[in-house]
Amino acid sequence: MTDSQEIPVATLGVPRFGRRRELKFALESYWSGTSSAGDLLTTSKALRAASWEEQRDRGVSKIPSNDFSLYDHVLDTAAMVGAVPSRYGWNSGEVPLDIYFAMARGNQGQTEDCGHAGHQEEAHGPGVTAMEMTKWFDTNYHYIVPELDDDQTFALSSSKPVDYFLEAKALGIHTRPVILGPITFLKLAKSPAEGFGPIALLPRLLPVYEQVLQRLKLSGADWVQIDEPALVLDLNPNERAAFEFAYGQLSKAAPELKIMLATYFGSLGDNLETAVSLPLAGLHIDLVRAPEQLETVGRLAPKDLVLSLGLIDGRNVWRANLPAILDRIKPIVAGWPLDRVEIAPSCSMLHVPIDLRMETELDADIRSWLAFAAQKTDELVLLARALSQGRDAVAGALKASAEAAATRVTSTRIHDPLVQGRIASIEDSAKRRESAFGERSRVQAGSLGLPPFPTTTIGSFPQTPQVRKARAAHAKGQLSYVDYETFLKKEIEAAIRWQEEIGLDVLVHGEFERNDMVQHFGEQLSGFALTQHAWVQSYGSRYVRPPIIFGDVSRRNPMTVRWWQFAQSLTEKPVKGMLTGPVTILNWSFVRDDVPRSEACRQIALAIRDEVTDLERSGARMVQIDEAAFREGLPLRQSDWKVYLDWAVECFRIASTGVKDATQIHTHMCYSEFNEIIHAIAGMDADVISIETSRSKMELLDAFTSSKYPNEIGPGVYDIHSPRVPEVGEISDLVMLARERLSDGQLWINPDCGLKTRKWEEVRPALINMVAAARALRQKV
Ligand code: GLN
Ligand code: ZN
């Protein structure tokens, strides 16, 4: 394929919020009433213009529009089709901005997250609750879950795709608008009607999509990108038929408008034949997660179908090895006509940070191995040039790319023989406790002397403005080390005294020193790099800066022992050591792509194991290892679950089993849908697990029948996502519901999650009530 014809370059979508997080500040200022809707729209318009111009200047030819969103693209789609639940009081016409935000945040605008988990705070008082939010496929981006009733009607209620197309056109930039496809939209929706699957609404939904396509065509669009990542999921025959029906209709709606159907996050697998048989002009495939599908898709697709090759990783931060990619695809694409191909990232670059050039503090070696959205865009352009003009046209850049890749293979910054040796020699005995749970539990009962229904909390106490301020001042060098330590000691001491005073049985130090449950460990472990500006959107105006695991991981020094020791020195009651588990650290970081995830996870597990045994050696009788992100690491296809669960459980066990029988291992998970994976949860063999159950009225505890789960359990009895203080009676009622499902000997009493997002005024009475409920119960039994 050497010809001077240009191969198109697409980005599929780019980060929305601006290099300086301009969108965040504009949104929050609008929500707080400090600035007007006009200000918000002006800021966002400028961000879109800058992003389009940048892509054009970098050489992108298929520039997306409508990938931008003020909050979330799934919510945009719900607004576009008029799927506004009745509680928001909307009837017809354009969905106004304030209803849009009420759907996202409730109309009192409180949202809180418990760390990363993407929990929304329940609106309280008069007002309307927000719609639910959940993870977008297996990313850490959260979308607003559409609510569709069985009598749902749809009507075109937002001209956003057309508006943005015209906005770019006015700047002289011809874009390819992006919309979320109808099947994925319906598949992500939930319905309040029992037993009703939203996919049945497809015939009613399609006319709205047809209108959108027609309007785009009338406005001058020649292509549209329709995202259907649902095509990489397990689909039933009904859903596959829905694809055929939908695209049969849509291809006729605006015949001259060409559809590029984008699939990503995995392999088409058993949906491949469906995908290539749809009447489309183009199909995008993810060749990072599923490189093997290039050959099959190329063979089975009609010859006039444009294939958009997702060659650059849209989910991770690594610089590509461009010559290696070219070598890999060359034998397959060599005979293809140039106009059959487009070059793209594996998926929208929404999931990577914006521009590596902002990371001025990052170590030069590590920087040379990274690429963020801007750099990835350049890589796409280089690949396209190499394919259309020959490698010589971009020889220098290809050489630099290969050299960076080569240094990664040998760098001593990355490869640590000590770590690799330890991994290779982990014996099976290092993956299990000395005795089975029954025996351990007897030993622990004897040494810990806890009352029945022991009370505890999940770890963090309120991160008050003073706590945040002190940490920030210390980080900026404005508060000396000594003064910061003094401040933390005072906070911990007050927390311990107060926990003793109200009569909690198992205490925590409060996590005042921690910014974030993953970053805190990432900062202390070798093999991790932290960034200054590498934000990615988690939801709405909330962004996270995941640590980057670039090399073999090891623990330089104890990470938590000192603060635990200080806290324990203040009290006779047991204070739990508090750690984040290996699977959660992995799932909330950017992970190196040169070793399997399981391998990177084992290394983290060994580092945590060292910390656990150091805590024990220092006298800790209990250590909690949080695995908030254990379940969310589940692969998209059920057939891949077992492999993941096997290594994830193994890693938790490596981290947790280095201790004696008398040391009690706790774990915590921020959810309780364990039905399908209860076997794995039991396999982790923690002595005590705390889970989130208060909102589900303990129904989800059904998974924990004692034959499946004999160990101890603390089902949350206090909903920490709401500022409401639960009454003693409510807590007792929840405990009674738990007792219907668990034996008394198994049961702990604790909140749903950590209390860092709450205020002390809420936490104090709530925990006092929780202790009172436990005491009342002890009197009764
Ligand atoms: N120990 C952590 C805390 O209490 C757990 C948080 C979480 O799992 N999200 O904040
Ligand atoms: Zn939690």
GROMACS .gro file of C-alpha atoms in nm, residues 264-431:
model
  168
  264TYR     CA    1  -1.463  -0.099   2.125
  265PHE     CA    2  -1.345  -0.237   2.460
  266GLY     CA    3  -1.295  -0.585   2.322
  267SER     CA    4  -1.346  -0.840   2.054
  268LEU     CA    5  -1.663  -0.870   1.848
  269GLY     CA    6  -1.631  -1.243   1.908
  270ASP     CA    7  -1.958  -1.419   1.838
  271ASN     CA    8  -2.116  -1.091   1.727
  272LEU     CA    9  -1.869  -1.054   1.442
  273GLU     CA   10  -2.089  -1.194   1.170
  274THR     CA   11  -2.372  -0.969   1.279
  275ALA     CA   12  -2.143  -0.666   1.276
  276VAL     CA   13  -2.001  -0.722   0.928
  277SER     CA   14  -2.340  -0.801   0.779
  278LEU     CA   15  -2.500  -0.469   0.878
  279PRO     CA   16  -2.566  -0.224   0.593
  280LEU     CA   17  -2.295   0.022   0.696
  281ALA     CA   18  -2.033   0.235   0.528
  282GLY     CA   19  -1.771   0.175   0.797
  283LEU     CA   20  -1.690  -0.039   1.097
  284HIS     CA   21  -1.445   0.049   1.374
  285ILE     CA   22  -1.278  -0.236   1.559
  286ASP     CA   23  -1.061  -0.241   1.871
  287LEU     CA   24  -0.725  -0.389   1.774
  288VAL     CA   25  -0.557  -0.320   2.107
  289ARG     CA   26  -0.775  -0.543   2.320
  290ALA     CA   27  -0.843  -0.780   2.030
  291PRO     CA   28  -0.563  -0.760   1.769
  292GLU     CA   29  -0.655  -1.100   1.633
  293GLN     CA   30  -0.985  -0.979   1.491
  294LEU     CA   31  -0.820  -0.776   1.215
  295GLU     CA   32  -0.766  -1.082   1.003
  296THR     CA   33  -1.117  -1.224   1.042
  297VAL     CA   34  -1.295  -0.893   1.002
  298GLY     CA   35  -1.085  -0.815   0.695
  299ARG     CA   36  -1.179  -1.147   0.543
  300LEU     CA   37  -1.548  -1.148   0.626
  301ALA     CA   38  -1.635  -0.782   0.575
  302PRO     CA   39  -1.772  -0.668   0.239
  303LYS     CA   40  -1.495  -0.515   0.029
  304ASP     CA   41  -1.660  -0.174   0.022
  305LEU     CA   42  -1.682  -0.149   0.401
  306VAL     CA   43  -1.434   0.104   0.539
  307LEU     CA   44  -1.247  -0.049   0.831
  308SER     CA   45  -1.138   0.185   1.106
  309LEU     CA   46  -0.841   0.023   1.271
  310GLY     CA   47  -0.820   0.092   1.645
  311LEU     CA   48  -0.444   0.057   1.673
  312ILE     CA   49  -0.346   0.304   1.947
  313ASP     CA   50  -0.454   0.228   2.303
  314GLY     CA   51  -0.734   0.465   2.402
  315ARG     CA   52  -0.747   0.321   2.752
  316ASN     CA   53  -0.389   0.345   2.868
  317VAL     CA   54  -0.104   0.592   2.881
  318TRP     CA   55   0.177   0.409   2.703
  319ARG     CA   56   0.355   0.530   2.397
  320ALA     CA   57   0.310   0.285   2.111
  321ASN     CA   58   0.581   0.098   1.931
  322LEU     CA   59   0.481   0.221   1.586
  323PRO     CA   60   0.711   0.005   1.370
  324ALA     CA   61   0.591  -0.303   1.559
  325ILE     CA   62   0.229  -0.210   1.488
  326LEU     CA   63   0.307  -0.159   1.120
  327ASP     CA   64   0.487  -0.492   1.103
  328ARG     CA   65   0.193  -0.664   1.263
  329ILE     CA   66  -0.077  -0.531   1.034
  330LYS     CA   67   0.122  -0.521   0.713
  331PRO     CA   68   0.072  -0.880   0.600
  332ILE     CA   69  -0.304  -0.838   0.641
  333VAL     CA   70  -0.367  -0.495   0.495
  334ALA     CA   71  -0.102  -0.509   0.222
  335GLY     CA   72  -0.343  -0.594  -0.056
  336TRP     CA   73  -0.623  -0.364   0.052
  337PRO     CA   74  -0.713  -0.050  -0.140
  338LEU     CA   75  -0.619   0.261   0.056
  339ASP     CA   76  -0.971   0.389   0.073
  340ARG     CA   77  -1.074   0.087   0.272
  341VAL     CA   78  -0.879   0.196   0.579
  342GLU     CA   79  -0.896   0.456   0.853
  343ILE     CA   80  -0.659   0.486   1.148
  344ALA     CA   81  -0.797   0.541   1.497
  345PRO     CA   82  -0.738   0.479   1.866
  346SER     CA   83  -0.893   0.162   2.007
  347CYS     CA   84  -1.175   0.369   2.159
  348SER     CA   85  -1.251   0.733   2.236
  349MET     CA   86  -0.958   0.898   2.412
  350LEU     CA   87  -1.195   1.018   2.683
  351HIS     CA   88  -1.020   0.767   2.907
  352VAL     CA   89  -0.667   0.907   2.884
  353PRO     CA   90  -0.521   1.234   3.013
  354ILE     CA   91  -0.494   1.529   2.778
  355ASP     CA   92  -0.133   1.621   2.720
  356LEU     CA   93   0.191   1.473   2.847
  357ARG     CA   94   0.372   1.803   2.794
  358MET     CA   95   0.212   1.932   3.113
  359GLU     CA   96   0.396   1.673   3.325
  360THR     CA   97   0.706   1.878   3.379
  361GLU     CA   98   0.799   1.708   3.706
  362LEU     CA   99   0.787   1.356   3.570
  363ASP     CA  100   1.111   1.165   3.546
  364ALA     CA  101   1.252   1.193   3.192
  365ASP     CA  102   1.279   0.818   3.135
  366ILE     CA  103   0.923   0.756   3.239
  367ARG     CA  104   0.801   1.045   3.029
  368SER     CA  105   0.969   0.901   2.723
  369TRP     CA  106   0.753   0.590   2.757
  370LEU     CA  107   0.420   0.772   2.781
  371ALA     CA  108   0.165   0.920   2.544
  372PHE     CA  109  -0.152   1.105   2.642
  373ALA     CA  110  -0.433   1.210   2.407
  374ALA     CA  111  -0.229   1.476   2.225
  375GLN     CA  112   0.067   1.245   2.174
  376LYS     CA  113  -0.156   0.957   2.074
  377THR     CA  114  -0.312   1.178   1.810
  378ASP     CA  115   0.034   1.236   1.666
  379GLU     CA  116   0.096   0.863   1.669
  380LEU     CA  117  -0.222   0.805   1.470
  381VAL     CA  118  -0.112   1.056   1.210
  382LEU     CA  119   0.229   0.892   1.186
  383LEU     CA  120   0.077   0.549   1.133
  384ALA     CA  121  -0.148   0.680   0.860
  385ARG     CA  122   0.145   0.853   0.685
  386ALA     CA  123   0.361   0.543   0.709
  387LEU     CA  124   0.084   0.340   0.550
  388SER     CA  125  -0.002   0.582   0.272
  389GLN     CA  126   0.338   0.732   0.194
  390GLY     CA  127   0.573   0.463   0.306
  391ARG     CA  128   0.782   0.439   0.621
  392ASP     CA  129   1.058   0.656   0.484
  393ALA     CA  130   0.826   0.954   0.492
  394VAL     CA  131   0.826   0.937   0.872
  395ALA     CA  132   1.149   0.748   0.934
  396GLY     CA  133   1.278   0.969   1.217
  397ALA     CA  134   0.960   0.947   1.419
  398LEU     CA  135   0.934   0.573   1.372
  399LYS     CA  136   1.289   0.532   1.488
  400ALA     CA  137   1.226   0.737   1.802
  401SER     CA  138   0.917   0.531   1.875
  402ALA     CA  139   1.106   0.202   1.842
  403GLU     CA  140   1.391   0.334   2.056
  404ALA     CA  141   1.159   0.435   2.338
  405ALA     CA  142   1.003   0.090   2.326
  406ALA     CA  143   1.347  -0.071   2.333
  407THR     CA  144   1.457   0.116   2.645
  408ARG     CA  145   1.144  -0.002   2.823
  409VAL     CA  146   1.241  -0.362   2.757
  410THR     CA  147   1.572  -0.329   2.937
  411SER     CA  148   1.540  -0.036   3.175
  412THR     CA  149   1.649  -0.103   3.531
  413ARG     CA  150   1.387   0.149   3.639
  414ILE     CA  151   1.128  -0.106   3.526
  415HIS     CA  152   1.283  -0.445   3.575
  416ASP     CA  153   1.380  -0.548   3.925
  417PRO     CA  154   1.528  -0.898   3.948
  418LEU     CA  155   1.458  -0.911   4.322
  419VAL     CA  156   1.087  -0.862   4.268
  420GLN     CA  157   1.078  -1.110   3.983
  421GLY     CA  158   1.267  -1.365   4.189
  422ARG     CA  159   1.020  -1.329   4.474
  423ILE     CA  160   0.726  -1.369   4.238
  424ALA     CA  161   0.875  -1.680   4.084
  425SER     CA  162   0.924  -1.841   4.421
  426ILE     CA  163   0.588  -1.777   4.590
  427GLU     CA  164   0.488  -2.112   4.727
  428ASP     CA  165   0.135  -2.237   4.763
  429SER     CA  166   0.176  -2.226   5.138
  430ALA     CA  167   0.215  -1.849   5.107
  431LYS     CA  168  -0.135  -1.830   4.963
   0.00000   0.00000   0.00000
